[in-house]
Amino acid sequence: MGSIVFFSIIIFSLFLAIRSKQKRKDNSTRDFVIASNQFGAKLIFFLIAGEVYTMSTIMGFPGGIYANGPTYGIWFLGYILLAYPIGYIIGPKIWQAGQRYQAITMPDVFRGYFKSRVLEVLVALITIIFLIPVGQIQFTGLVVILQSLGWHLDPVILILFSAILAFAYISISGIRGSAYISVLKDIIMLLAIVLAGLAVTVHVGVADLFSLSSEKIQHQMTSSQLIFTMTTIVFQALGFYIFPHAFQSFFTAKSASAIRRSQIAMPLYMLMYPFIIIVAYYALAHDLHLEHPNQAFLAVAQLLLPDWLLGVIAAGASLAGLVVLAAICLAIGPMFVRNVIPNVAEDKQKMSAKLVIVVYLFMSILMALYSPGLMIDMLKTAYYGVTQLFLGVLIAIYQWPIRRELVIAGILGGEVFSISAYIINFDFMGINIGLLGLIFNVLIVLLGTCIWGKAKQFD
């Protein structure tokens, strides 16, 4: 029964993708990737939420709590909440920069403002490389979800099934399909999370649950853990909307005010997190002996909910991963053919982007098969790379007169510092190494500006 419900929802999502084509303005790359700037506040709200509340929400977040205790919960909730006011401030500015430079990708904005081919390619390559772990997260989660339905097939088959679905969403209607499916995904995912949380409450009771789980987890944090958590919250909040698929979603808006209105409502999604925490604590308290922490949410759902509801939960979680995969692909494909490969004709960009998307999906599949890892750890790795672009984005959208050479040096310095520190397991007072890299990045730009002065113009 669960599989029937699952397939019914997936088929309906494909129907929504087909229906979304009716709103298409033309067959251009611009319409395919950013919907010709036609989305209003409501659709922007669901699109951004669809790209934010992903597999990490329904699987990575409870898995992190199950594996590491409540510290992970504090970090996860904190950085998302802090990111919303940042999005409210910079989102409209990003949209204005997109209009100013006729941009459809983040590197387009860098090229438009800095007039630098080197910087354009650098930004594109950094974001493409560090988006591979994000795609890997989705595939890893999708395998766990499909196996929870009793599909005891080779992971390769399950991943290929997921990749074909993601590519189908993209091919049918581009970003419009993602936006429409995001509405369905959010409704189903919210329903699934609330039902699982309520099932735990009815089965055990909240007071008894926390009493049982308190015997198995440590409630105190060391000063080093506290510093790391707080600095990680700040660092990842800064990088939240710098991921190219989130950045690009601002370009789909019809106006800056539509973005502001959508950001005001975003914290409403946080209402579902208490239910996820309850599920994670149940998994902790009852020694479920999971093969992997990422299975925590689905394992509890399998124990407490009927088979058909498990199908609903699996569909919601799968759509969460598929929507993000589609959004990432719609960022990576255009970036590669517009910003990395020179002089690709406009009429060939769309088809070329689809070929790049196939390559990206293949690379993410390989990483999911041979290096599954803990979702939360992979997410942190992606942030180390992408957030180093934050200063460059601010300079471009606010049009600060900073030399492009200094921006390049700052980005490279921050990247080298962060990745090197991660590899050698460097620690400085517990501060997040990505934030240290960003500080190093800022210092390079500030010191260089003090020595060589502001940029008078970009030739």
Short mmCIF file of C-alpha atoms in Angstrom, two decimals:
data_model
loop_
_atom_site.label_atom_id
_atom_site.label_comp_id
_atom_site.label_asym_id
_atom_site.label_seq_id
_atom_site.Cartn_x
_atom_site.Cartn_y
_atom_site.Cartn_z
CA MET A 1 0.00 0.00 0.00
CA GLY A 2 2.84 2.37 0.86
CA SER A 3 4.38 1.97 -2.60
CA ILE A 4 1.02 2.67 -4.28
CA VAL A 5 0.60 5.91 -2.33
CA PHE A 6 4.21 6.84 -3.09
CA PHE A 7 3.84 6.33 -6.84
CA SER A 8 0.50 8.16 -6.90
CA ILE A 9 2.11 11.27 -5.40
CA ILE A 10 5.14 11.06 -7.71
CA ILE A 11 2.88 10.75 -10.78
CA PHE A 12 0.86 13.75 -9.60
CA SER A 13 4.10 15.74 -9.22
CA LEU A 14 4.97 14.96 -12.85
CA PHE A 15 1.50 16.16 -13.84
CA LEU A 16 2.18 19.45 -12.00
CA ALA A 17 5.48 19.84 -13.87
CA ILE A 18 3.67 19.39 -17.19
CA ARG A 19 0.93 21.86 -16.18
CA SER A 20 3.55 24.46 -15.24
CA LYS A 21 4.64 24.63 -18.91
CA GLN A 22 1.43 26.51 -19.71
CA LYS A 23 2.83 29.57 -17.91
CA ARG A 24 5.98 29.55 -20.03
CA LYS A 25 6.71 32.89 -21.68
CA ASP A 26 9.04 31.52 -24.38
CA ASN A 27 11.54 28.73 -25.01
CA SER A 28 14.64 30.72 -24.03
CA THR A 29 17.35 29.72 -21.56
CA ARG A 30 16.28 32.67 -19.40
CA ASP A 31 12.72 31.37 -19.08
CA PHE A 32 13.95 27.80 -18.52
CA VAL A 33 16.28 28.83 -15.66
CA ILE A 34 14.64 31.85 -13.97
CA ALA A 35 11.09 31.87 -15.41
CA SER A 36 11.61 35.27 -17.09
CA ASN A 37 11.27 37.01 -13.69
CA GLN A 38 7.55 36.17 -13.46
CA PHE A 39 7.13 34.65 -9.97
CA GLY A 40 5.16 36.49 -7.29
CA ALA A 41 5.71 36.41 -3.52
CA LYS A 42 3.75 33.18 -2.92
CA LEU A 43 5.58 31.14 -5.54
CA ILE A 44 8.94 32.60 -4.45
CA PHE A 45 8.08 31.58 -0.88
CA PHE A 46 7.48 27.95 -1.88
CA LEU A 47 10.42 27.85 -4.31
CA ILE A 48 12.96 29.11 -1.76
CA ALA A 49 11.49 26.89 0.95
CA GLY A 50 11.63 23.98 -1.48
CA GLU A 51 15.35 24.56 -1.94
CA VAL A 52 16.00 25.15 1.78
CA TYR A 53 13.93 22.49 3.55
CA THR A 54 15.52 19.49 1.95
CA MET A 55 16.62 15.97 2.74
CA SER A 56 18.73 17.49 5.52
CA THR A 57 15.55 18.62 7.28
CA ILE A 58 13.69 15.34 7.40
CA MET A 59 16.70 13.01 7.60
CA GLY A 60 19.94 14.88 8.28
CA PHE A 61 18.58 16.94 11.19
CA PRO A 62 17.13 14.02 13.22
CA GLY A 63 20.13 11.92 12.19
CA GLY A 64 22.48 14.58 13.56
CA ILE A 65 20.62 14.70 16.89
CA TYR A 66 20.58 10.89 17.05
CA ALA A 67 24.33 10.71 16.42
CA ASN A 68 25.55 13.75 18.35
CA GLY A 69 22.85 14.88 20.77
CA PRO A 70 21.01 18.22 21.06
CA THR A 71 24.05 20.34 20.12
CA TYR A 72 23.28 19.65 16.47
CA GLY A 73 19.73 20.83 16.96
CA ILE A 74 20.87 24.18 18.37
CA TRP A 75 23.21 24.75 15.44
CA PHE A 76 20.71 23.71 12.76
CA LEU A 77 17.83 25.82 14.04
CA GLY A 78 20.06 28.79 14.83
CA TYR A 79 21.68 29.24 11.44
CA ILE A 80 18.40 28.94 9.52
CA LEU A 81 16.66 31.51 11.72
CA LEU A 82 19.58 33.94 11.42
CA ALA A 83 19.66 33.47 7.64
CA TYR A 84 16.15 34.83 7.10
CA PRO A 85 16.85 38.48 8.04
CA ILE A 86 20.02 38.28 5.95
CA GLY A 87 17.91 37.09 3.01
CA TYR A 88 15.44 39.91 3.62
CA ILE A 89 18.30 42.44 3.31
CA ILE A 90 20.38 41.01 0.47
CA GLY A 91 17.65 39.21 -1.53
CA PRO A 92 16.17 42.38 -3.10
CA LYS A 93 19.70 43.66 -3.81
CA ILE A 94 20.57 40.40 -5.57
CA TRP A 95 17.40 40.75 -7.67
CA GLN A 96 18.31 44.34 -8.58
CA ALA A 97 21.82 43.24 -9.59
CA GLY A 98 20.28 40.52 -11.74
CA GLN A 99 18.12 43.10 -13.51
CA ARG A 100 21.07 45.47 -13.91
CA TYR A 101 23.33 42.87 -15.55
CA GLN A 102 20.60 40.68 -17.15
CA ALA A 103 21.96 37.82 -15.06
CA ILE A 104 20.58 34.32 -14.76
CA THR A 105 23.49 32.88 -12.71
CA MET A 106 25.63 34.13 -9.83
CA PRO A 107 28.81 34.37 -11.97
CA ASP A 108 26.83 36.60 -14.37
CA VAL A 109 26.61 39.17 -11.55
CA PHE A 110 30.36 38.95 -10.89
CA ARG A 111 31.08 39.34 -14.61
CA GLY A 112 28.65 42.24 -14.92
CA TYR A 113 30.11 44.24 -12.05
CA PHE A 114 33.82 43.35 -12.02
CA LYS A 115 34.24 42.91 -15.81
CA SER A 116 36.60 40.02 -15.06
CA ARG A 117 36.60 36.75 -16.96
CA VAL A 118 38.96 35.20 -14.39
CA LEU A 119 36.63 36.04 -11.50
CA GLU A 120 33.61 34.81 -13.43
CA VAL A 121 35.20 31.40 -14.11
CA LEU A 122 36.58 31.15 -10.56
CA VAL A 123 33.17 31.72 -8.97
CA ALA A 124 31.52 29.24 -11.35
CA LEU A 125 34.08 26.49 -10.68
CA ILE A 126 34.00 26.95 -6.90
CA THR A 127 30.23 26.70 -6.73
CA ILE A 128 30.06 23.73 -9.09
CA ILE A 129 32.69 21.77 -7.13
CA PHE A 130 31.12 22.42 -3.74
CA LEU A 131 27.62 21.62 -4.97
CA ILE A 132 28.60 18.01 -5.60
CA PRO A 133 28.33 17.12 -1.86
CA VAL A 134 24.85 18.70 -1.80
CA GLY A 135 23.73 16.46 -4.66
CA GLN A 136 25.36 13.53 -2.90
CA ILE A 137 23.26 14.27 0.21
CA GLN A 138 20.04 14.02 -1.78
CA PHE A 139 20.95 10.70 -3.43
CA THR A 140 22.14 9.19 -0.15
CA GLY A 141 18.85 10.14 1.47
CA LEU A 142 16.75 8.94 -1.46
CA VAL A 143 18.25 5.45 -1.21
CA VAL A 144 17.32 5.25 2.49
CA ILE A 145 13.78 6.47 1.75
CA LEU A 146 13.12 4.01 -1.07
CA GLN A 147 14.50 1.14 0.98
CA SER A 148 12.08 2.06 3.79
CA LEU A 149 9.25 1.19 1.38
CA GLY A 150 10.57 -2.36 1.22
CA TRP A 151 12.39 -1.88 -2.08
CA HIS A 152 15.33 -4.17 -1.38
CA LEU A 153 17.09 -3.40 -4.63
CA ASP A 154 20.68 -2.56 -5.41
CA PRO A 155 21.40 1.08 -4.38
CA VAL A 156 22.58 1.74 -7.94
CA ILE A 157 19.08 1.02 -9.28
CA LEU A 158 17.44 3.21 -6.63
CA ILE A 159 19.82 6.10 -7.33
CA LEU A 160 19.33 5.82 -11.08
CA PHE A 161 15.56 5.89 -10.56
CA SER A 162 15.95 9.09 -8.51
CA ALA A 163 18.28 10.69 -11.07
CA ILE A 164 15.84 9.97 -13.91
CA LEU A 165 13.00 11.58 -11.95
CA ALA A 166 15.08 14.69 -11.18
CA PHE A 167 16.11 15.01 -14.83
CA ALA A 168 12.49 14.57 -15.92
CA TYR A 169 11.37 17.49 -13.73
CA ILE A 170 14.09 19.68 -15.25
CA SER A 171 13.49 18.65 -18.85
CA ILE A 172 9.73 19.13 -18.71
CA SER A 173 9.58 22.74 -17.58
CA GLY A 174 12.78 23.92 -15.89
CA ILE A 175 12.43 26.12 -12.82
CA ARG A 176 8.65 26.38 -13.21
CA GLY A 177 8.28 22.67 -12.58
CA SER A 178 10.46 22.94 -9.46
CA ALA A 179 8.33 25.80 -8.12
CA TYR A 180 5.02 23.99 -8.64
CA ILE A 181 6.33 20.73 -7.21
CA SER A 182 7.72 22.65 -4.21
CA VAL A 183 4.15 23.56 -3.23
CA LEU A 184 3.14 19.88 -3.25
CA LYS A 185 6.36 18.86 -1.50
CA ASP A 186 5.96 21.37 1.32
CA ILE A 187 2.37 20.34 2.03
CA ILE A 188 3.23 16.63 2.09
CA MET A 189 6.46 17.05 4.06
CA LEU A 190 4.77 19.20 6.69
CA LEU A 191 1.97 16.64 6.99
CA ALA A 192 4.48 13.78 7.28
CA ILE A 193 6.56 15.48 9.97
CA VAL A 194 3.56 16.52 12.07
CA LEU A 195 1.99 13.05 11.85
CA ALA A 196 5.22 11.32 12.88
CA GLY A 197 5.67 13.73 15.80
CA LEU A 198 2.06 13.27 16.94
CA ALA A 199 2.41 9.49 16.71
CA VAL A 200 5.38 9.64 19.08
CA THR A 201 3.50 11.93 21.49
CA VAL A 202 0.49 9.62 21.59
CA HIS A 203 2.68 6.53 21.97
CA VAL A 204 4.98 7.81 24.72
CA GLY A 205 4.08 11.33 25.80
CA VAL A 206 6.42 14.30 25.57
CA ALA A 207 7.40 14.39 29.27
CA ASP A 208 8.22 10.67 29.40
CA LEU A 209 10.08 10.90 26.10
CA PHE A 210 12.43 13.64 27.27
CA SER A 211 12.90 11.87 30.58
CA LEU A 212 13.93 8.66 28.83
CA SER A 213 16.20 10.37 26.31
CA SER A 214 17.91 12.50 28.97
CA GLU A 215 19.51 9.33 30.32
CA LYS A 216 21.22 8.71 26.99
CA ILE A 217 22.42 12.16 25.92
CA GLN A 218 24.62 14.83 27.41
CA HIS A 219 22.85 18.14 27.98
CA GLN A 220 25.92 20.20 28.78
CA MET A 221 28.28 21.77 26.27
CA THR A 222 31.95 22.51 26.80
CA SER A 223 33.13 26.05 26.12
CA SER A 224 34.80 24.82 22.92
CA GLN A 225 31.56 23.19 21.72
CA LEU A 226 29.61 26.34 22.51
CA ILE A 227 32.05 28.54 20.57
CA PHE A 228 31.99 26.15 17.62
CA THR A 229 28.18 26.05 17.58
CA MET A 230 27.79 29.83 17.78
CA THR A 231 30.42 30.56 15.13
CA THR A 232 28.98 27.88 12.84
CA ILE A 233 25.54 29.47 13.16
CA VAL A 234 26.95 32.83 12.05
CA PHE A 235 29.09 31.36 9.26
CA GLN A 236 26.37 29.21 7.70
CA ALA A 237 23.74 31.94 8.02
CA LEU A 238 26.01 34.16 5.89
CA GLY A 239 26.36 31.42 3.28
CA PHE A 240 22.72 30.32 3.29
CA TYR A 241 21.69 32.35 0.23
CA ILE A 242 25.12 32.28 -1.43
CA PHE A 243 24.57 28.75 -2.72
CA PRO A 244 23.94 29.34 -6.43
CA HIS A 245 20.55 27.61 -6.57
CA ALA A 246 19.28 29.75 -3.66
CA PHE A 247 20.94 32.88 -5.10
CA GLN A 248 19.42 32.16 -8.50
CA SER A 249 15.92 31.73 -7.06
CA PHE A 250 15.85 35.48 -6.30
CA PHE A 251 16.13 36.15 -10.05
CA THR A 252 12.78 34.42 -10.64
CA ALA A 253 10.89 37.15 -8.74
CA LYS A 254 8.88 39.79 -10.58
CA SER A 255 9.93 42.49 -8.09
CA ALA A 256 12.13 43.20 -5.06
CA SER A 257 9.05 43.62 -2.88
CA ALA A 258 7.93 40.07 -3.77
CA ILE A 259 11.21 38.81 -2.29
CA ARG A 260 10.77 40.84 0.90
CA ARG A 261 7.24 39.53 1.41
CA SER A 262 8.37 35.94 0.90
CA GLN A 263 11.21 36.31 3.40
CA ILE A 264 8.92 37.71 6.09
CA ALA A 265 6.88 34.49 6.04
CA MET A 266 9.82 32.05 5.90
CA PRO A 267 10.15 31.54 9.71
CA LEU A 268 6.70 29.91 9.72
CA TYR A 269 8.41 26.74 8.51
CA MET A 270 10.27 26.48 11.81
CA LEU A 271 7.01 25.37 13.45
CA MET A 272 7.63 21.83 12.18
CA TYR A 273 11.00 21.41 13.92
CA PRO A 274 9.62 20.55 17.39
CA PHE A 275 7.94 17.53 15.80
CA ILE A 276 11.23 16.45 14.17
CA ILE A 277 13.04 16.81 17.51
CA ILE A 278 10.41 14.63 19.19
CA VAL A 279 10.96 11.92 16.57
CA ALA A 280 14.76 12.14 16.95
CA TYR A 281 14.51 11.86 20.74
CA TYR A 282 12.26 8.81 20.40
CA ALA A 283 14.92 7.12 18.26
CA LEU A 284 17.51 7.99 20.91
CA ALA A 285 15.42 6.81 23.85
CA HIS A 286 14.42 3.46 22.39
CA ASP A 287 17.79 2.15 21.15
CA LEU A 288 16.65 1.43 17.61
CA HIS A 289 20.16 0.20 16.67
CA LEU A 290 20.18 1.91 13.30
CA GLU A 291 22.73 1.02 10.65
CA HIS A 292 23.12 4.73 9.96
CA PRO A 293 21.91 7.87 11.83
CA ASN A 294 20.21 9.13 8.65
CA GLN A 295 17.61 6.38 9.13
CA ALA A 296 16.30 7.79 12.44
CA PHE A 297 13.17 9.57 11.19
CA LEU A 298 12.02 6.81 8.83
CA ALA A 299 12.74 4.07 11.37
CA VAL A 300 10.41 5.72 13.88
CA ALA A 301 7.76 6.25 11.19
CA GLN A 302 7.95 2.55 10.27
CA LEU A 303 7.40 1.55 13.89
CA LEU A 304 4.46 3.83 14.68
CA LEU A 305 2.57 4.64 11.48
CA PRO A 306 0.47 2.54 9.08
CA ASP A 307 1.91 1.49 5.74
CA TRP A 308 -0.03 4.00 3.63
CA LEU A 309 1.19 6.91 5.78
CA LEU A 310 4.74 5.65 5.34
CA GLY A 311 4.12 6.04 1.60
CA VAL A 312 3.09 9.67 2.15
CA ILE A 313 6.21 10.33 4.24
CA ALA A 314 8.46 8.64 1.69
CA ALA A 315 6.91 10.70 -1.12
CA GLY A 316 7.33 13.97 0.78
CA ALA A 317 10.93 13.22 1.69
CA SER A 318 11.70 12.08 -1.86
CA LEU A 319 10.21 15.22 -3.38
CA ALA A 320 12.33 17.26 -0.95
CA GLY A 321 15.45 15.66 -2.37
CA LEU A 322 14.29 15.75 -5.99
CA VAL A 323 13.33 19.44 -5.89
CA VAL A 324 16.78 20.34 -4.56
CA LEU A 325 18.49 18.16 -7.14
CA ALA A 326 16.50 19.87 -9.88
CA ALA A 327 17.34 23.33 -8.50
CA ILE A 328 21.04 22.52 -8.24
CA CYS A 329 21.08 21.15 -11.78
CA LEU A 330 19.37 24.31 -13.04
CA ALA A 331 22.17 26.31 -11.41
CA ILE A 332 25.12 24.16 -12.48
CA GLY A 333 24.12 23.58 -16.11
CA PRO A 334 23.76 27.27 -17.06
CA MET A 335 26.85 28.24 -15.04
CA PHE A 336 29.01 25.80 -16.95
CA VAL A 337 27.77 26.70 -20.43
CA ARG A 338 27.52 30.47 -19.82
CA ASN A 339 30.37 31.17 -17.43
CA VAL A 340 32.98 28.42 -17.85
CA ILE A 341 32.79 27.48 -21.54
CA PRO A 342 33.29 30.63 -23.64
CA ASN A 343 31.03 31.80 -26.45
CA VAL A 344 28.27 29.19 -26.38
CA ALA A 345 25.46 30.47 -28.60
CA GLU A 346 22.21 31.39 -26.83
CA ASP A 347 20.17 28.86 -28.83
CA LYS A 348 22.57 26.05 -27.82
CA GLN A 349 22.87 26.90 -24.12
CA LYS A 350 19.74 25.05 -23.04
CA MET A 351 20.71 21.73 -24.65
CA SER A 352 24.34 22.08 -23.55
CA ALA A 353 23.18 22.76 -19.99
CA LYS A 354 21.19 19.52 -19.99
CA LEU A 355 24.33 17.58 -20.99
CA VAL A 356 26.26 19.19 -18.13
CA ILE A 357 23.41 18.27 -15.77
CA VAL A 358 23.75 14.60 -16.75
CA VAL A 359 27.49 14.73 -15.92
CA TYR A 360 26.79 16.41 -12.56
CA LEU A 361 24.16 13.81 -11.65
CA PHE A 362 26.61 11.04 -12.56
CA MET A 363 29.34 12.50 -10.31
CA SER A 364 26.91 12.92 -7.41
CA ILE A 365 25.76 9.33 -7.89
CA LEU A 366 29.34 8.05 -7.65
CA MET A 367 29.93 9.99 -4.42
CA ALA A 368 26.65 8.74 -2.94
CA LEU A 369 27.61 5.13 -3.72
CA TYR A 370 31.21 5.19 -2.57
CA SER A 371 31.22 7.88 0.14
CA PRO A 372 27.75 8.13 1.73
CA GLY A 373 28.85 9.81 4.99
CA LEU A 374 26.70 11.68 7.49
CA MET A 375 24.51 14.24 5.70
CA ILE A 376 25.22 17.04 8.15
CA ASP A 377 29.01 16.65 7.74
CA MET A 378 28.72 16.82 3.94
CA LEU A 379 26.60 19.96 4.25
CA LYS A 380 29.28 21.63 6.38
CA THR A 381 31.95 20.80 3.79
CA ALA A 382 29.87 22.51 1.09
CA TYR A 383 29.55 25.63 3.25
CA TYR A 384 33.34 25.86 3.71
CA GLY A 385 33.70 26.45 -0.01
CA VAL A 386 30.62 28.42 -1.02
CA THR A 387 30.49 30.95 1.85
CA GLN A 388 33.89 32.37 0.86
CA LEU A 389 32.00 34.11 -1.98
CA PHE A 390 29.89 36.13 0.49
CA LEU A 391 32.15 39.20 0.51
CA GLY A 392 32.37 39.23 -3.30
CA VAL A 393 28.58 39.09 -3.52
CA LEU A 394 28.23 42.05 -1.14
CA ILE A 395 30.75 44.08 -3.15
CA ALA A 396 28.91 43.34 -6.41
CA ILE A 397 25.33 43.96 -5.23
CA TYR A 398 26.19 47.12 -3.27
CA GLN A 399 28.64 48.28 -5.98
CA TRP A 400 31.52 48.99 -3.60
CA PRO A 401 34.64 50.23 -5.45
CA ILE A 402 36.92 47.30 -4.58
CA ARG A 403 39.61 46.06 -6.96
CA ARG A 404 38.75 42.79 -8.66
CA GLU A 405 42.29 41.47 -8.07
CA LEU A 406 41.74 41.80 -4.33
CA VAL A 407 38.41 39.99 -4.53
CA ILE A 408 40.10 37.11 -6.38
CA ALA A 409 42.94 37.02 -3.83
CA GLY A 410 40.48 37.10 -0.93
CA ILE A 411 38.38 34.23 -2.30
CA LEU A 412 41.43 32.07 -3.03
CA GLY A 413 42.96 32.87 0.37
CA GLY A 414 39.75 31.98 2.19
CA GLU A 415 39.30 28.76 0.22
CA VAL A 416 42.88 27.56 0.74
CA PHE A 417 42.74 28.38 4.46
CA SER A 418 39.37 26.67 5.06
CA ILE A 419 40.06 23.51 3.09
CA SER A 420 43.61 23.13 4.44
CA ALA A 421 42.37 23.61 8.01
CA TYR A 422 39.65 21.02 7.41
CA ILE A 423 42.12 18.48 6.02
CA ILE A 424 44.63 18.83 8.88
CA ASN A 425 41.85 19.08 11.50
CA PHE A 426 43.07 22.52 12.62
CA ASP A 427 41.43 24.04 15.70
CA PHE A 428 41.64 27.58 17.06
CA MET A 429 39.65 28.07 20.26
CA GLY A 430 36.80 26.03 18.78
CA ILE A 431 35.97 28.69 16.14
CA ASN A 432 34.48 27.34 12.91
CA ILE A 433 37.34 27.09 10.40
CA GLY A 434 35.11 28.35 7.59
CA LEU A 435 34.49 31.56 9.53
CA LEU A 436 38.24 31.91 10.13
CA GLY A 437 38.73 31.51 6.37
CA LEU A 438 36.12 34.21 5.70
CA ILE A 439 37.84 36.55 8.17
CA PHE A 440 41.14 35.89 6.38
CA ASN A 441 39.34 36.62 3.10
CA VAL A 442 38.05 39.96 4.42
CA LEU A 443 41.47 40.92 5.82
CA ILE A 444 43.13 40.36 2.43
CA VAL A 445 40.60 42.66 0.75
CA LEU A 446 40.79 45.33 3.48
CA LEU A 447 44.59 45.39 3.68
CA GLY A 448 44.89 45.40 -0.10
CA THR A 449 42.47 48.32 -0.34
CA CYS A 450 44.46 50.24 2.29
CA ILE A 451 47.67 49.68 0.31
CA TRP A 452 46.48 50.08 -3.30
CA GLY A 453 43.34 52.13 -2.79
CA LYS A 454 39.84 51.75 -4.19
CA ALA A 455 39.11 50.81 -7.77
CA LYS A 456 38.43 53.92 -9.84
CA GLN A 457 36.77 52.01 -12.64
CA PHE A 458 36.65 48.61 -14.27
CA ASP A 459 38.13 48.68 -17.73
#
